[in-house]
Amino acid sequence: MTGKQQWKPGNMLYPLPAVMVSCAREGEKANIITVAWVGTICSDPAMVSISVRPERYSYGIIRETGEFVINLTTEKLAYAADFCGVKSGRDTDKFSLLHLTPEKAGKLSHAPVIKESPVNIECRVTEIRELGSHHMFLAEVLAVDADEAYLNPNGKFELNRTGLLAYSHGSYFTLGEQCGSFGYSVKKKRKRS
């Protein structure tokens, strides 16, 4: 049996969603930044957070406009997600270079949605927390746009059919096999007759 090593404090909370966050200033090209430090804050009202380094190009855009879109990524978008995380929008038109389609968001003035993403979460910043290496944008969800291609015949959105992408310790992964569902550990077993 082996023991455990204790390391200095760090971020080892994995896996995380690797999302592409789109943003834009009026009259300028839209930009995309890949963010893995993203999370749900509240369900009512629906709120999320993203954490971005202040030196990143998108940081200033989001801070000035007060809006952004979280675009979920899939296996098909893995290359784009990685590229948008390592290349700066200061000198690269990521939408054009990656052949991604910016579309007008329904509830936002500037930030576009990425058409190729199965889910776009339109967000308005409510607070900025300057926490250290990253600043956290707390935001209210104004709308969620879901690709109709993933609706089943009953109209239920089947998110897990989209091929969602996750980020874990420097690598990208698709989701594996389902091993349970919410509440299955306490669900009463049906008696056989």
Coordinates of C-alpha atoms in Angstrom, one line a residue:
M1 CA 0.0 0.0 0.0
T2 CA 1.3 3.5 -0.8
G3 CA 0.8 6.7 1.0
K4 CA -0.2 10.1 -0.2
Q5 CA 2.1 13.1 -0.7
Q6 CA 0.9 16.5 0.5
W7 CA 1.5 19.3 -2.1
K8 CA 1.3 23.1 -1.8
P9 CA -2.1 24.6 -2.3
G10 CA -3.2 24.4 -5.9
N11 CA -6.1 23.7 -8.3
M12 CA -6.6 20.0 -8.8
L13 CA -10.3 20.1 -9.2
Y14 CA -10.8 18.1 -12.4
P15 CA -12.4 17.4 -14.9
L16 CA -13.8 20.7 -15.9
P17 CA -15.9 21.8 -18.8
A18 CA -13.8 23.5 -21.5
V19 CA -16.0 26.2 -22.9
M20 CA -15.5 28.8 -25.5
V21 CA -16.5 32.3 -24.3
S22 CA -17.4 34.8 -27.0
C23 CA -17.4 38.5 -26.5
A24 CA -17.2 41.7 -28.6
R25 CA -17.1 45.5 -28.4
E26 CA -19.3 47.5 -30.6
G27 CA -17.7 48.0 -34.1
E28 CA -14.9 45.5 -33.5
K29 CA -14.4 41.9 -34.5
A30 CA -15.7 39.4 -32.0
N31 CA -13.3 37.3 -30.0
I32 CA -13.3 33.8 -28.4
I33 CA -11.4 32.8 -25.3
T34 CA -11.4 29.2 -23.9
V35 CA -12.1 29.0 -20.2
A36 CA -12.0 26.0 -18.0
W37 CA -12.6 27.9 -14.8
V38 CA -16.4 28.2 -15.2
G39 CA -19.2 27.2 -12.9
T40 CA -22.8 27.3 -11.8
I41 CA -23.5 29.7 -9.0
C42 CA -27.2 29.7 -8.6
S43 CA -30.3 28.1 -10.2
D44 CA -32.9 30.8 -9.3
P45 CA -31.9 33.3 -10.6
A46 CA -29.8 31.3 -13.1
M47 CA -26.2 32.5 -12.5
V48 CA -22.8 31.4 -13.6
S49 CA -19.2 32.5 -13.2
I50 CA -16.0 32.6 -15.4
S51 CA -12.5 33.4 -14.1
V52 CA -10.2 35.2 -16.5
R53 CA -6.7 36.6 -16.1
P54 CA -6.7 40.5 -16.4
E55 CA -4.0 40.4 -19.1
R56 CA -6.1 38.4 -21.5
Y57 CA -7.5 40.3 -24.4
S58 CA -11.1 39.1 -23.7
Y59 CA -10.9 40.4 -20.1
G60 CA -11.1 44.0 -21.1
I61 CA -13.9 43.4 -23.6
I62 CA -16.0 41.6 -21.0
R63 CA -15.3 44.1 -18.3
E64 CA -16.3 47.0 -20.6
T65 CA -19.4 45.5 -22.2
G66 CA -20.6 43.6 -19.2
E67 CA -21.6 40.6 -21.4
F68 CA -20.4 37.3 -22.7
V69 CA -21.6 34.0 -24.1
I70 CA -20.6 30.6 -22.7
N71 CA -20.5 28.2 -25.7
L72 CA -20.4 24.5 -24.8
T73 CA -17.7 22.6 -26.7
T74 CA -17.8 19.1 -28.2
E75 CA -15.3 16.6 -29.6
K76 CA -15.8 18.3 -33.0
L77 CA -14.9 21.7 -31.5
A78 CA -11.8 20.4 -29.6
Y79 CA -9.2 21.9 -32.0
A80 CA -11.0 25.2 -31.9
A81 CA -11.3 25.2 -28.1
D82 CA -7.6 24.5 -27.7
F83 CA -6.6 27.2 -30.3
C84 CA -8.8 29.8 -28.7
G85 CA -7.1 29.1 -25.4
V86 CA -3.6 29.6 -26.6
K87 CA -3.9 32.3 -29.3
S88 CA -4.6 35.9 -28.5
G89 CA -7.5 37.7 -30.2
R90 CA -5.4 40.9 -30.2
D91 CA -3.8 39.7 -33.4
T92 CA -6.0 36.8 -34.6
D93 CA -9.5 36.7 -35.9
K94 CA -10.4 33.4 -34.4
F95 CA -13.9 33.2 -35.9
S96 CA -12.6 33.6 -39.4
L97 CA -9.5 31.5 -39.0
L98 CA -11.4 28.5 -37.4
H99 CA -14.4 28.8 -39.8
L100 CA -16.8 29.4 -36.8
T101 CA -20.0 31.3 -37.3
P102 CA -20.8 34.3 -35.1
E103 CA -24.5 34.8 -34.8
K104 CA -26.5 37.5 -33.0
A105 CA -27.4 36.6 -29.5
G106 CA -31.1 37.0 -28.6
K107 CA -30.7 39.0 -25.4
L108 CA -27.2 40.6 -25.7
S109 CA -26.1 43.8 -27.5
H110 CA -22.6 42.8 -28.5
A111 CA -21.4 39.3 -27.7
P112 CA -22.3 36.8 -30.4
V113 CA -23.1 33.1 -30.0
I114 CA -21.1 30.5 -31.8
K115 CA -23.5 28.7 -34.2
E116 CA -21.5 25.4 -34.1
S117 CA -21.8 25.0 -30.4
P118 CA -24.8 22.9 -29.3
V119 CA -25.6 25.2 -26.3
N120 CA -25.0 28.9 -26.0
I121 CA -25.5 30.6 -22.6
E122 CA -26.1 34.3 -22.9
C123 CA -24.8 36.1 -19.8
R124 CA -24.8 39.6 -18.3
V125 CA -22.1 40.5 -15.7
T126 CA -23.5 41.4 -12.3
E127 CA -20.2 41.6 -10.3
I128 CA -16.5 41.3 -10.8
R129 CA -14.4 39.8 -8.0
E130 CA -10.7 40.6 -8.2
L131 CA -9.3 37.6 -6.5
G132 CA -5.6 37.4 -7.5
S133 CA -4.3 35.8 -10.7
H134 CA -7.8 35.6 -12.1
H135 CA -10.8 37.9 -11.7
M136 CA -14.2 36.2 -11.5
F137 CA -17.1 37.5 -13.5
L138 CA -20.4 36.7 -11.8
A139 CA -23.2 36.8 -14.3
E140 CA -26.9 36.3 -14.7
V141 CA -28.0 34.0 -17.4
L142 CA -30.4 35.9 -19.7
A143 CA -31.0 33.1 -22.2
V144 CA -30.0 29.6 -23.3
D145 CA -29.9 28.7 -27.0
A146 CA -30.1 24.9 -27.7
D147 CA -29.5 23.3 -31.0
E148 CA -32.7 21.6 -32.2
A149 CA -30.6 18.8 -33.8
Y150 CA -30.4 17.3 -30.3
L151 CA -34.1 17.3 -29.5
N152 CA -35.6 13.8 -29.3
P153 CA -39.1 13.1 -30.8
N154 CA -40.7 14.1 -27.5
G155 CA -39.0 17.5 -27.6
K156 CA -36.5 16.7 -24.8
F157 CA -33.0 18.1 -25.2
E158 CA -30.4 15.3 -25.1
L159 CA -27.3 17.2 -24.1
N160 CA -25.3 14.0 -23.6
R161 CA -25.6 13.1 -27.3
T162 CA -23.6 16.2 -28.3
G163 CA -20.2 14.8 -27.5
L164 CA -19.3 17.2 -24.7
L165 CA -15.7 18.1 -24.1
A166 CA -14.0 18.1 -20.7
Y167 CA -10.6 19.3 -19.6
S168 CA -8.5 17.4 -17.1
H169 CA -5.0 18.2 -16.0
G170 CA -3.8 19.5 -19.4
S171 CA -5.8 17.2 -21.6
Y172 CA -9.1 17.2 -23.4
F173 CA -11.6 14.2 -23.1
T174 CA -15.0 13.3 -24.2
L175 CA -17.4 12.0 -21.6
G176 CA -17.4 8.2 -21.0
E177 CA -20.1 5.7 -20.3
Q178 CA -22.9 6.6 -18.0
C179 CA -22.6 4.9 -14.6
G180 CA -25.6 6.3 -12.8
S181 CA -28.2 9.1 -12.8
F182 CA -29.2 11.7 -10.2
G183 CA -30.9 9.9 -7.3
Y184 CA -30.2 6.4 -8.4
S185 CA -28.4 5.6 -5.1
V186 CA -31.6 6.1 -3.1
K187 CA -34.2 5.0 -5.6
K188 CA -36.4 2.1 -4.5
K189 CA -35.9 -1.0 -6.4
R190 CA -39.0 -2.4 -8.1
K191 CA -40.2 -5.7 -6.7
R192 CA -40.5 -8.5 -9.3
S193 CA -43.8 -10.3 -9.4

